[in-house]
Amino acid sequence: NKPFTVVLDAGHGGRDGGTVGTKRYKMTEKNIALDVTLTLGKLIERKMKNVKVVYTRKTDKFVESWRRSEIARKQNADLFISLHCNFSPSKKSIGAETY
């Protein structure tokens, strides 16, 4: 019985900042995604002892897209979650996207 394995991918990182917040909030997507990913990972590790958590990155470093999927394949992941914070110029756009 192998543990259920989830790979958490904090979108962007390093030289790839992703989207940038408004003038008032100069947050970058890479930092928000990393914070959310690390928080989610800690929560899973604490609450679900039978789940193995693997991260594609735990620091502000750039990881190529192909490398992220390679990590999941090598870990024989049951679930791959890539976290991003998308931008829309429309004020009517709210909520989450799931693919």
PDB file of N, CA, C and O in Angstrom, residues 1-3 7 10 14 19 23 27-31 40 43 47-48 53 59 66 70 86 89 95 97-98:
ATOM      1  N   ASN A   1       0.832  -1.200   0.000  1.00  0.00           N
ATOM      2  CA  ASN A   1       0.000   0.000   0.000  1.00  0.00           C
ATOM      3  C   ASN A   1       0.865   1.247   0.000  1.00  0.00           C
ATOM      4  O   ASN A   1       1.474   1.585   1.003  1.00  0.00           O
ATOM      5  N   LYS A   2       0.905   1.916  -1.108  1.00  0.00           N
ATOM      6  CA  LYS A   2       1.650   3.168  -1.169  1.00  0.00           C
ATOM      7  C   LYS A   2       0.746   4.300  -0.687  1.00  0.00           C
ATOM      8  O   LYS A   2      -0.465   4.260  -0.864  1.00  0.00           O
ATOM      9  N   PRO A   3       1.333   5.322  -0.080  1.00  0.00           N
ATOM     10  CA  PRO A   3       0.506   6.457   0.352  1.00  0.00           C
ATOM     11  C   PRO A   3      -0.025   7.228  -0.854  1.00  0.00           C
ATOM     12  O   PRO A   3       0.557   7.196  -1.932  1.00  0.00           O
ATOM     13  N   VAL A   7       1.203  16.258  -5.532  1.00  0.00           N
ATOM     14  CA  VAL A   7       2.270  17.200  -5.877  1.00  0.00           C
ATOM     15  C   VAL A   7       1.648  18.584  -5.927  1.00  0.00           C
ATOM     16  O   VAL A   7       0.669  18.820  -6.634  1.00  0.00           O
ATOM     17  N   ALA A  10       3.599  25.504  -6.931  1.00  0.00           N
ATOM     18  CA  ALA A  10       3.424  26.956  -6.801  1.00  0.00           C
ATOM     19  C   ALA A  10       3.790  27.582  -8.135  1.00  0.00           C
ATOM     20  O   ALA A  10       4.944  27.553  -8.549  1.00  0.00           O
ATOM     21  N   GLY A  14      11.024  32.661  -9.234  1.00  0.00           N
ATOM     22  CA  GLY A  14      12.294  33.194  -9.720  1.00  0.00           C
ATOM     23  C   GLY A  14      12.102  34.332 -10.693  1.00  0.00           C
ATOM     24  O   GLY A  14      11.399  35.297 -10.407  1.00  0.00           O
ATOM     25  N   THR A  19       1.600  37.486 -12.848  1.00  0.00           N
ATOM     26  CA  THR A  19       0.908  38.768 -12.847  1.00  0.00           C
ATOM     27  C   THR A  19       1.282  39.584 -11.609  1.00  0.00           C
ATOM     28  O   THR A  19       1.759  39.047 -10.623  1.00  0.00           O
ATOM     29  N   LYS A  23      -1.857  48.927  -8.537  1.00  0.00           N
ATOM     30  CA  LYS A  23      -0.892  49.926  -8.056  1.00  0.00           C
ATOM     31  C   LYS A  23      -0.851  49.973  -6.542  1.00  0.00           C
ATOM     32  O   LYS A  23       0.191  50.163  -5.943  1.00  0.00           O
ATOM     33  N   MET A  27       1.725  43.083  -5.085  1.00  0.00           N
ATOM     34  CA  MET A  27       2.069  41.685  -4.840  1.00  0.00           C
ATOM     35  C   MET A  27       2.258  40.968  -6.171  1.00  0.00           C
ATOM     36  O   MET A  27       1.579  41.271  -7.139  1.00  0.00           O
ATOM     37  N   THR A  28       3.164  40.024  -6.184  1.00  0.00           N
ATOM     38  CA  THR A  28       3.382  39.244  -7.402  1.00  0.00           C
ATOM     39  C   THR A  28       2.735  37.875  -7.250  1.00  0.00           C
ATOM     40  O   THR A  28       2.650  37.314  -6.154  1.00  0.00           O
ATOM     41  N   GLU A  29       2.287  37.353  -8.375  1.00  0.00           N
ATOM     42  CA  GLU A  29       1.639  36.042  -8.392  1.00  0.00           C
ATOM     43  C   GLU A  29       2.554  34.966  -7.829  1.00  0.00           C
ATOM     44  O   GLU A  29       2.115  34.094  -7.083  1.00  0.00           O
ATOM     45  N   LYS A  30       3.843  35.025  -8.163  1.00  0.00           N
ATOM     46  CA  LYS A  30       4.762  33.981  -7.716  1.00  0.00           C
ATOM     47  C   LYS A  30       4.816  33.895  -6.195  1.00  0.00           C
ATOM     48  O   LYS A  30       4.883  32.801  -5.635  1.00  0.00           O
ATOM     49  N   ASN A  31       4.757  35.037  -5.508  1.00  0.00           N
ATOM     50  CA  ASN A  31       4.828  35.040  -4.044  1.00  0.00           C
ATOM     51  C   ASN A  31       3.526  34.579  -3.406  1.00  0.00           C
ATOM     52  O   ASN A  31       3.534  33.827  -2.434  1.00  0.00           O
ATOM     53  N   LEU A  40      -1.150  25.256   2.161  1.00  0.00           N
ATOM     54  CA  LEU A  40      -1.953  24.088   1.823  1.00  0.00           C
ATOM     55  C   LEU A  40      -1.185  22.806   2.140  1.00  0.00           C
ATOM     56  O   LEU A  40      -1.737  21.859   2.719  1.00  0.00           O
ATOM     57  N   LEU A  43      -1.135  22.103   5.826  1.00  0.00           N
ATOM     58  CA  LEU A  43      -2.465  21.674   6.261  1.00  0.00           C
ATOM     59  C   LEU A  43      -2.708  20.202   5.903  1.00  0.00           C
ATOM     60  O   LEU A  43      -3.187  19.418   6.739  1.00  0.00           O
ATOM     61  N   LYS A  47      -3.255  17.268   8.684  1.00  0.00           N
ATOM     62  CA  LYS A  47      -4.593  16.678   8.803  1.00  0.00           C
ATOM     63  C   LYS A  47      -4.738  15.311   8.132  1.00  0.00           C
ATOM     64  O   LYS A  47      -5.654  14.562   8.457  1.00  0.00           O
ATOM     65  N   MET A  48      -3.878  14.999   7.188  1.00  0.00           N
ATOM     66  CA  MET A  48      -4.016  13.762   6.403  1.00  0.00           C
ATOM     67  C   MET A  48      -2.712  12.981   6.449  1.00  0.00           C
ATOM     68  O   MET A  48      -1.897  13.058   5.527  1.00  0.00           O
ATOM     69  N   VAL A  53       3.059  14.626   0.620  1.00  0.00           N
ATOM     70  CA  VAL A  53       3.060  15.904  -0.098  1.00  0.00           C
ATOM     71  C   VAL A  53       4.440  16.139  -0.700  1.00  0.00           C
ATOM     72  O   VAL A  53       5.456  16.043  -0.019  1.00  0.00           O
ATOM     73  N   THR A  59      10.807  27.544  -2.488  1.00  0.00           N
ATOM     74  CA  THR A  59      11.461  28.845  -2.402  1.00  0.00           C
ATOM     75  C   THR A  59      11.192  29.606  -3.699  1.00  0.00           C
ATOM     76  O   THR A  59      10.620  29.059  -4.643  1.00  0.00           O
ATOM     77  N   TRP A  66       8.331  21.713 -17.940  1.00  0.00           N
ATOM     78  CA  TRP A  66       8.552  20.287 -18.150  1.00  0.00           C
ATOM     79  C   TRP A  66       9.075  19.622 -16.885  1.00  0.00           C
ATOM     80  O   TRP A  66       8.767  18.466 -16.609  1.00  0.00           O
ATOM     81  N   GLU A  70       7.610  16.464 -14.675  1.00  0.00           N
ATOM     82  CA  GLU A  70       8.555  15.363 -14.442  1.00  0.00           C
ATOM     83  C   GLU A  70       8.586  14.986 -12.959  1.00  0.00           C
ATOM     84  O   GLU A  70       8.659  13.805 -12.614  1.00  0.00           O
ATOM     85  N   ASN A  86      -4.718  34.236 -11.350  1.00  0.00           N
ATOM     86  CA  ASN A  86      -4.906  34.863 -12.656  1.00  0.00           C
ATOM     87  C   ASN A  86      -5.441  36.286 -12.550  1.00  0.00           C
ATOM     88  O   ASN A  86      -6.025  36.675 -11.549  1.00  0.00           O
ATOM     89  N   PRO A  89      -8.961  41.957 -16.597  1.00  0.00           N
ATOM     90  CA  PRO A  89      -9.268  43.384 -16.547  1.00  0.00           C
ATOM     91  C   PRO A  89     -10.744  43.648 -16.215  1.00  0.00           C
ATOM     92  O   PRO A  89     -11.101  44.749 -15.830  1.00  0.00           O
ATOM     93  N   GLY A  95     -13.972  34.492  -8.643  1.00  0.00           N
ATOM     94  CA  GLY A  95     -14.025  33.049  -8.413  1.00  0.00           C
ATOM     95  C   GLY A  95     -12.767  32.335  -8.842  1.00  0.00           C
ATOM     96  O   GLY A  95     -11.733  32.935  -9.064  1.00  0.00           O
ATOM     97  N   GLU A  97     -10.768  29.124 -11.167  1.00  0.00           N
ATOM     98  CA  GLU A  97     -10.737  28.348 -12.399  1.00  0.00           C
ATOM     99  C   GLU A  97     -10.202  26.977 -12.059  1.00  0.00           C
ATOM    100  O   GLU A  97      -9.251  26.848 -11.297  1.00  0.00           O
ATOM    101  N   THR A  98     -10.787  25.971 -12.633  1.00  0.00           N
ATOM    102  CA  THR A  98     -10.308  24.604 -12.441  1.00  0.00           C
ATOM    103  C   THR A  98     -10.216  23.927 -13.795  1.00  0.00           C
ATOM    104  O   THR A  98     -11.176  23.965 -14.559  1.00  0.00           O
TER     105      THR A  98
END
